[in-house]
CSV table of C-alpha atoms in Angstrom, one decimal:
chain,number,residue,atom,x,y,z
A,11,UNK,CA,0.0,-0.1,0.2
A,12,UNK,CA,1.3,3.4,-1.0
A,13,UNK,CA,2.3,6.0,1.7
A,14,UNK,CA,1.5,9.4,1.0
A,15,UNK,CA,3.9,12.0,2.1
A,16,UNK,CA,3.0,15.7,2.6
A,17,UNK,CA,6.0,18.3,3.3
A,18,UNK,CA,4.5,21.5,2.2
A,19,UNK,CA,7.3,23.3,3.8
A,20,UNK,CA,10.3,21.6,1.8
A,21,UNK,CA,11.5,20.2,5.2
A,22,UNK,CA,13.6,17.6,3.5
A,23,UNK,CA,15.5,20.2,2.0
A,24,UNK,CA,16.9,22.0,5.3
A,25,UNK,CA,20.7,21.7,5.4
A,26,UNK,CA,20.6,22.0,9.4
A,27,UNK,CA,18.5,19.3,9.9
A,28,UNK,CA,19.8,17.1,7.0
A,29,UNK,CA,18.0,13.3,9.2
A,30,UNK,CA,14.3,15.0,8.2
A,31,UNK,CA,14.9,13.6,5.0
A,32,UNK,CA,15.1,10.0,6.2
A,33,UNK,CA,12.2,10.4,8.6
A,34,UNK,CA,10.0,11.1,5.5
A,35,UNK,CA,11.2,8.5,3.6
A,36,UNK,CA,8.5,5.6,3.8
A,37,UNK,CA,10.8,2.9,3.8
A,38,UNK,CA,13.3,4.7,6.4
A,39,UNK,CA,10.3,5.7,8.4
A,40,UNK,CA,8.7,1.7,8.7
A,41,UNK,CA,12.0,0.4,9.7
A,42,UNK,CA,12.6,2.6,12.4
A,43,UNK,CA,9.1,2.3,13.6
A,44,UNK,CA,9.3,-1.6,13.5
A,45,UNK,CA,13.1,-1.3,15.3
A,46,UNK,CA,12.4,1.4,17.7
A,47,UNK,CA,8.6,1.9,18.2
A,48,UNK,CA,7.4,-1.6,18.5
A,49,UNK,CA,6.1,-1.8,14.8
A,50,UNK,CA,2.6,-0.8,13.1
A,51,UNK,CA,2.3,0.2,9.1
A,52,UNK,CA,2.6,3.5,8.4
A,53,UNK,CA,0.2,4.8,6.4
A,54,UNK,CA,0.9,8.8,5.9
A,55,UNK,CA,3.3,11.1,7.2
A,56,UNK,CA,2.4,14.8,7.3
A,57,UNK,CA,5.0,17.7,8.3
A,58,UNK,CA,2.5,20.2,10.1
A,59,UNK,CA,4.7,22.4,12.1
A,60,UNK,CA,8.1,23.9,11.1
A,61,UNK,CA,10.7,26.7,12.2
A,62,UNK,CA,13.4,26.8,9.6
A,63,UNK,CA,16.6,25.9,11.5
A,64,UNK,CA,15.0,25.1,14.7
A,65,UNK,CA,12.3,22.4,15.0
A,66,UNK,CA,10.0,20.6,13.1
A,67,UNK,CA,6.7,18.5,14.2
A,68,UNK,CA,6.0,15.6,11.8
A,69,UNK,CA,2.7,13.3,12.4
A,70,UNK,CA,2.5,9.6,11.7
A,71,UNK,CA,-0.6,7.8,11.0
A,72,UNK,CA,0.1,4.3,12.0
A,73,UNK,CA,-2.6,1.1,11.4
A,74,UNK,CA,-1.3,-1.2,14.5
A,75,UNK,CA,-3.2,-4.6,15.2
A,76,UNK,CA,-5.3,-6.3,12.5
A,77,UNK,CA,-5.7,-4.4,9.1
A,78,UNK,CA,-8.1,-1.7,8.5
A,79,UNK,CA,-7.7,-1.0,12.4
A,80,UNK,CA,-8.9,2.2,13.4
A,81,UNK,CA,-5.4,4.5,12.4
A,82,UNK,CA,-3.4,6.1,15.6
A,83,UNK,CA,-1.6,9.3,15.6
A,84,UNK,CA,2.1,9.8,16.1
A,85,UNK,CA,3.6,12.6,16.6
A,86,UNK,CA,7.3,12.9,16.3
A,87,UNK,CA,9.3,16.3,17.6
A,88,UNK,CA,12.9,17.2,16.2
A,89,UNK,CA,15.2,20.1,16.5
A,90,UNK,CA,18.0,21.5,14.8
A,91,UNK,CA,20.0,21.3,18.1
A,92,UNK,CA,19.4,17.4,18.4
A,93,UNK,CA,17.3,14.5,20.4
A,94,UNK,CA,15.8,16.4,22.8
A,95,UNK,CA,15.9,13.5,25.4
A,96,UNK,CA,15.2,16.0,28.4
A,97,UNK,CA,12.1,16.9,27.4
A,98,UNK,CA,11.1,13.1,26.4
A,99,UNK,CA,12.0,12.3,29.9
A,100,UNK,CA,10.2,14.9,31.2
A,101,UNK,CA,7.1,13.7,29.6
A,102,UNK,CA,7.8,10.0,30.4
A,103,UNK,CA,8.2,11.2,34.1
A,104,UNK,CA,4.8,12.8,34.1
A,105,UNK,CA,2.9,10.1,32.2
A,106,UNK,CA,4.1,7.8,34.7
A,107,UNK,CA,3.2,10.5,38.1
A,108,UNK,CA,-0.4,10.5,37.7
A,109,UNK,CA,-0.9,12.1,34.1
A,110,UNK,CA,-1.8,9.0,32.5
A,111,UNK,CA,-4.8,9.1,30.0
A,112,UNK,CA,-6.7,7.6,32.4
A,113,UNK,CA,-5.9,9.8,35.8
A,114,UNK,CA,-8.5,10.1,37.8
A,115,UNK,CA,-8.3,14.2,38.0
A,116,UNK,CA,-8.9,14.4,34.5
A,117,UNK,CA,-5.1,16.4,34.1
A,118,UNK,CA,-2.7,14.4,31.6
A,119,UNK,CA,-0.1,14.6,29.2
A,120,UNK,CA,0.3,12.9,25.8
A,121,UNK,CA,1.6,9.4,26.0
A,122,UNK,CA,5.7,9.6,25.1
A,123,UNK,CA,6.3,6.3,23.4
A,124,UNK,CA,9.9,6.8,22.4
A,125,UNK,CA,12.9,7.8,20.8
A,126,UNK,CA,14.3,7.1,17.2
A,127,UNK,CA,18.2,8.6,17.4
A,128,UNK,CA,18.7,8.2,13.9
A,129,UNK,CA,15.7,10.7,13.0
A,130,UNK,CA,17.0,13.2,15.6
A,131,UNK,CA,12.7,13.0,17.2
A,132,UNK,CA,11.1,11.7,20.2
A,133,UNK,CA,7.3,10.3,19.8
A,134,UNK,CA,3.9,11.0,21.7
A,135,UNK,CA,0.9,9.5,20.8
A,136,UNK,CA,-1.1,12.8,19.4
A,137,UNK,CA,-4.2,13.4,21.6
A,138,UNK,CA,-8.0,14.4,21.0
A,139,UNK,CA,-9.2,17.9,21.8
A,140,UNK,CA,-9.4,21.6,20.9
A,141,UNK,CA,-6.7,24.1,22.3
A,142,UNK,CA,-7.8,26.3,25.0
A,143,UNK,CA,-7.2,29.4,23.2
A,144,UNK,CA,-10.5,28.8,20.7
A,145,UNK,CA,-12.6,28.2,24.3
A,146,UNK,CA,-11.5,30.2,26.7
A,147,UNK,CA,-13.7,32.9,24.8
A,148,UNK,CA,-17.0,30.9,24.9
A,149,UNK,CA,-19.8,30.5,27.7
A,150,UNK,CA,-17.5,27.7,29.4
A,151,UNK,CA,-14.6,29.8,29.9
A,152,UNK,CA,-15.0,30.8,33.3
A,153,UNK,CA,-15.3,27.1,34.6
A,154,UNK,CA,-12.1,26.4,31.9
A,155,UNK,CA,-10.2,28.8,33.5
A,156,UNK,CA,-10.4,27.4,37.1
A,157,UNK,CA,-9.5,24.0,35.9
A,158,UNK,CA,-6.5,25.4,33.9
A,159,UNK,CA,-5.0,27.0,37.0
A,160,UNK,CA,-5.7,23.2,38.8
A,161,UNK,CA,-3.9,21.8,36.1
A,162,UNK,CA,-0.8,23.7,36.2
A,163,UNK,CA,-0.8,23.6,40.1
A,164,UNK,CA,-0.9,19.6,39.8
A,165,UNK,CA,2.6,19.8,37.3
A,166,UNK,CA,4.3,22.0,40.1
A,167,UNK,CA,2.8,19.1,42.5
A,168,UNK,CA,4.8,16.8,40.3
A,169,UNK,CA,8.0,17.7,41.7
A,170,UNK,CA,9.5,16.3,38.4
A,171,UNK,CA,13.7,17.4,38.8
A,172,UNK,CA,14.7,19.5,35.9
A,173,UNK,CA,18.0,20.1,34.7
A,174,UNK,CA,18.1,23.8,34.0
A,175,UNK,CA,16.6,26.9,36.4
A,176,UNK,CA,14.9,30.1,35.0
A,177,UNK,CA,14.5,33.2,37.5
A,178,UNK,CA,13.1,36.5,37.2
A,179,UNK,CA,16.0,38.2,36.8
A,180,UNK,CA,16.7,35.4,33.2
A,181,UNK,CA,13.2,36.9,32.4
A,182,UNK,CA,13.8,40.4,32.7
A,183,UNK,CA,17.2,40.1,30.7
A,184,UNK,CA,15.3,38.4,28.2
A,185,UNK,CA,13.0,41.3,27.9
A,186,UNK,CA,16.4,43.6,27.7
A,187,UNK,CA,17.8,41.8,24.9
A,188,UNK,CA,14.0,42.0,23.0
A,189,UNK,CA,13.2,45.4,23.5
A,190,UNK,CA,16.5,46.4,22.4
A,191,UNK,CA,15.9,44.9,19.2
A,192,UNK,CA,12.4,46.6,19.1
A,193,UNK,CA,14.1,49.7,19.6
A,194,UNK,CA,16.6,49.4,16.6
A,195,UNK,CA,13.2,48.1,14.6
A,196,UNK,CA,11.1,51.6,15.8
A,197,UNK,CA,13.5,54.2,16.8
A,198,UNK,CA,10.7,56.6,17.5
A,199,UNK,CA,9.9,54.4,20.6
A,200,UNK,CA,13.5,54.0,22.0
A,201,UNK,CA,13.0,56.3,25.0
A,202,UNK,CA,9.8,54.8,26.0
A,203,UNK,CA,11.1,50.9,25.9
A,204,UNK,CA,14.0,52.7,28.3
A,205,UNK,CA,12.0,53.8,30.8
A,206,UNK,CA,9.8,50.7,30.7
A,207,UNK,CA,12.7,48.6,31.2
A,208,UNK,CA,13.7,50.9,34.2
A,209,UNK,CA,9.9,49.8,35.6
A,210,UNK,CA,10.9,46.2,34.9
A,211,UNK,CA,13.9,46.5,37.0
A,212,UNK,CA,12.1,48.3,39.8
A,213,UNK,CA,9.0,45.3,39.5
A,214,UNK,CA,12.1,42.6,39.9
A,215,UNK,CA,13.2,43.7,43.0
A,216,UNK,CA,10.1,44.1,44.4
A,217,UNK,CA,9.1,40.5,44.3
A,218,UNK,CA,10.4,38.4,47.1
A,219,UNK,CA,12.7,34.9,46.3
A,220,UNK,CA,10.0,32.1,45.1
A,221,UNK,CA,10.1,28.7,46.7
A,222,UNK,CA,11.0,26.9,43.2
A,223,UNK,CA,10.1,23.9,41.6
A,224,UNK,CA,9.4,22.3,38.4
A,225,UNK,CA,7.5,24.7,36.1
A,226,UNK,CA,6.3,24.9,32.4
A,227,UNK,CA,7.9,28.2,31.4
A,228,UNK,CA,6.2,28.3,28.1
A,229,UNK,CA,2.5,28.0,30.1
A,230,UNK,CA,-0.1,29.6,27.6
A,231,UNK,CA,-3.7,28.7,26.2
A,232,UNK,CA,-2.2,27.1,23.2
A,233,UNK,CA,-0.5,24.4,25.4
A,234,UNK,CA,-3.8,23.3,26.7
A,235,UNK,CA,-5.6,20.7,25.3
A,236,UNK,CA,-9.1,20.3,26.0
A,237,UNK,CA,-10.9,17.1,25.5
A,238,UNK,CA,-14.5,17.1,26.9
A,239,UNK,CA,-13.8,17.1,31.1
A,240,UNK,CA,-10.0,16.1,30.4
A,241,UNK,CA,-7.4,18.3,29.9
A,242,UNK,CA,-3.9,17.7,28.2
A,243,UNK,CA,-0.9,19.6,28.9
A,244,UNK,CA,1.4,20.1,25.9
A,245,UNK,CA,4.8,21.1,24.9
A,246,UNK,CA,7.9,20.8,27.6
A,247,UNK,CA,10.5,22.2,26.1
A,248,UNK,CA,11.5,24.6,28.4
A,249,UNK,CA,10.6,22.9,31.6
A,250,UNK,CA,13.0,24.0,34.8
A,251,UNK,CA,13.3,24.6,38.0
A,252,UNK,CA,11.8,28.0,38.4
A,253,UNK,CA,9.0,30.0,40.2
A,254,UNK,CA,5.2,28.7,40.1
A,255,UNK,CA,4.2,32.1,39.4
A,256,UNK,CA,5.7,32.4,36.3
A,257,UNK,CA,3.6,29.9,34.4
A,258,UNK,CA,0.1,31.3,36.1
A,259,UNK,CA,1.8,34.7,35.2
A,260,UNK,CA,2.7,34.1,31.4
A,261,UNK,CA,-0.6,32.5,31.0
A,262,UNK,CA,-2.6,35.6,32.2
A,263,UNK,CA,-0.6,38.2,30.0
A,264,UNK,CA,-1.5,35.5,27.1
A,265,UNK,CA,-4.9,36.4,27.6
A,266,UNK,CA,-4.1,40.2,28.2
A,267,UNK,CA,-2.3,40.1,24.7
A,268,UNK,CA,-5.4,37.7,23.2
A,269,UNK,CA,-7.8,40.3,24.4
A,270,UNK,CA,-6.3,43.1,23.3
A,271,UNK,CA,-5.8,41.8,19.7
A,272,UNK,CA,-8.8,39.7,19.3
A,273,UNK,CA,-11.6,41.5,20.7
A,274,UNK,CA,-9.8,45.6,21.3
A,275,UNK,CA,-10.5,45.5,24.8
A,276,UNK,CA,-7.8,44.2,27.8
A,277,UNK,CA,-10.9,43.3,29.5
A,278,UNK,CA,-12.8,41.3,27.6
A,279,UNK,CA,-11.4,37.9,29.0
A,280,UNK,CA,-10.7,39.6,32.4
A,281,UNK,CA,-13.5,37.4,34.2
A,282,UNK,CA,-11.5,34.2,33.5
A,283,UNK,CA,-8.6,36.4,34.2
A,284,UNK,CA,-9.6,36.6,37.8
A,285,UNK,CA,-11.1,33.2,38.2
A,286,UNK,CA,-7.4,31.4,36.9
A,287,UNK,CA,-5.5,33.8,39.4
A,288,UNK,CA,-7.8,33.5,42.5
A,289,UNK,CA,-7.7,29.6,42.2
A,290,UNK,CA,-3.9,29.4,42.0
A,291,UNK,CA,-3.2,31.0,44.7
A,292,UNK,CA,-6.3,29.5,46.7
A,293,UNK,CA,-4.1,26.2,45.9
A,294,UNK,CA,-0.6,27.5,46.1
A,295,UNK,CA,-1.1,30.2,48.7
A,296,UNK,CA,-2.0,34.1,48.6
A,297,UNK,CA,1.9,34.9,49.2
A,298,UNK,CA,2.5,34.3,45.3
A,299,UNK,CA,-0.2,36.5,44.2
A,300,UNK,CA,2.3,39.6,43.7
A,301,UNK,CA,4.5,37.1,41.5
A,302,UNK,CA,2.0,35.9,39.5
A,303,UNK,CA,1.0,40.2,38.2
A,304,UNK,CA,4.4,40.7,37.7
A,305,UNK,CA,5.1,38.0,35.6
A,306,UNK,CA,1.6,38.9,34.1
A,307,UNK,CA,3.2,42.5,33.5
A,308,UNK,CA,6.6,41.4,32.2
A,309,UNK,CA,4.8,38.6,30.1
A,310,UNK,CA,3.1,41.3,28.4
A,311,UNK,CA,6.3,43.6,27.9
A,312,UNK,CA,7.5,40.6,26.1
A,313,UNK,CA,4.7,40.5,23.7
A,314,UNK,CA,5.9,44.0,22.5
A,315,UNK,CA,8.6,42.5,20.9
A,316,UNK,CA,6.7,39.2,19.8
A,317,UNK,CA,4.1,41.0,17.8
A,318,UNK,CA,6.7,42.2,15.5
A,319,UNK,CA,7.5,38.8,14.7
A,320,UNK,CA,3.9,38.1,12.9
A,321,UNK,CA,2.4,40.1,10.5
A,322,UNK,CA,-0.8,39.3,12.2
A,323,UNK,CA,-0.1,41.0,15.6
A,324,UNK,CA,2.4,43.7,14.1
A,325,UNK,CA,-0.8,46.4,13.7
A,326,UNK,CA,-1.3,45.9,17.9
A,327,UNK,CA,2.5,46.4,19.0
A,328,UNK,CA,2.0,50.1,19.8
A,329,UNK,CA,-1.5,49.2,21.9
A,330,UNK,CA,1.0,46.1,23.7
A,331,UNK,CA,3.2,48.9,24.6
A,332,UNK,CA,0.8,51.6,26.1
A,333,UNK,CA,-0.8,48.7,27.6
A,334,UNK,CA,2.9,47.8,29.3
A,335,UNK,CA,3.5,51.3,30.1
A,336,UNK,CA,-0.1,51.5,32.0
A,337,UNK,CA,0.6,48.6,34.3
A,338,UNK,CA,3.9,49.8,35.0
A,339,UNK,CA,2.8,53.2,35.9
A,340,UNK,CA,5.3,54.7,33.1
A,341,UNK,CA,4.4,58.2,32.0
A,342,UNK,CA,5.0,58.7,27.8
């Protein structure tokens, strides 16, 4: 049976990831699946996400068991830096620590199933459902926000060891680097951006040192998949030891930006944001509230830079700058 290969990005020709050509070769993929992942008949291969010279996501539709059995979709994750064994080990540890697909609290991660070093890839099952980004604005968005707070708190309580650390000082250092690039692109904003960074430095100094734990560090609505009552947490590429308030603050900062860009109103999702924050501090302790709000502000400031990287977001860059100034009390 022929195997369809869909590569709309031309990743097979990426010189920084030459192993992708092998991963898209049906015969080679079938051989490696039999050797490394327990077999199965591959019926289709699709490249679904790609950042040139950085990372790639490839889906494989696999028939397991009897012929004409329902297809399972397996997701392979590759990066230019090489095989990401750290993310695979975190996903495997979480799966074995109460995040399996049948967990009683309905908070899970996709099942990791193995690695293929020849493809510089690790693999997991694709999960059903819809990204929380599409659902938070719906009628059930408030209840969903509460569940998301509970889900990320569960991750923090799992205490899965991390091999790196990220602090608020690191967060502010990254802001200095990124906003300097914005100042080069938009020199008329250079002074405003300088004032903003001074305020970010002050904000960092005002937040008490945290009790660090394992955190997601890239937690936002696209990384939560909703399948009925079950939530799946995705993408632990940046998993590290850090302040648990960062995850909720990062999520809230994304909600602010989404409200501004999609609804033209920073308060459009404020009831969701309030429930998310309140449930998190209820679970983790009210002493985390100041840090949550600080990280929310720092995340919004980071969106000044992020908005310049996407054509559909660049018209909103100055609005994000203005809101950041408002949150930090910076006068223009």
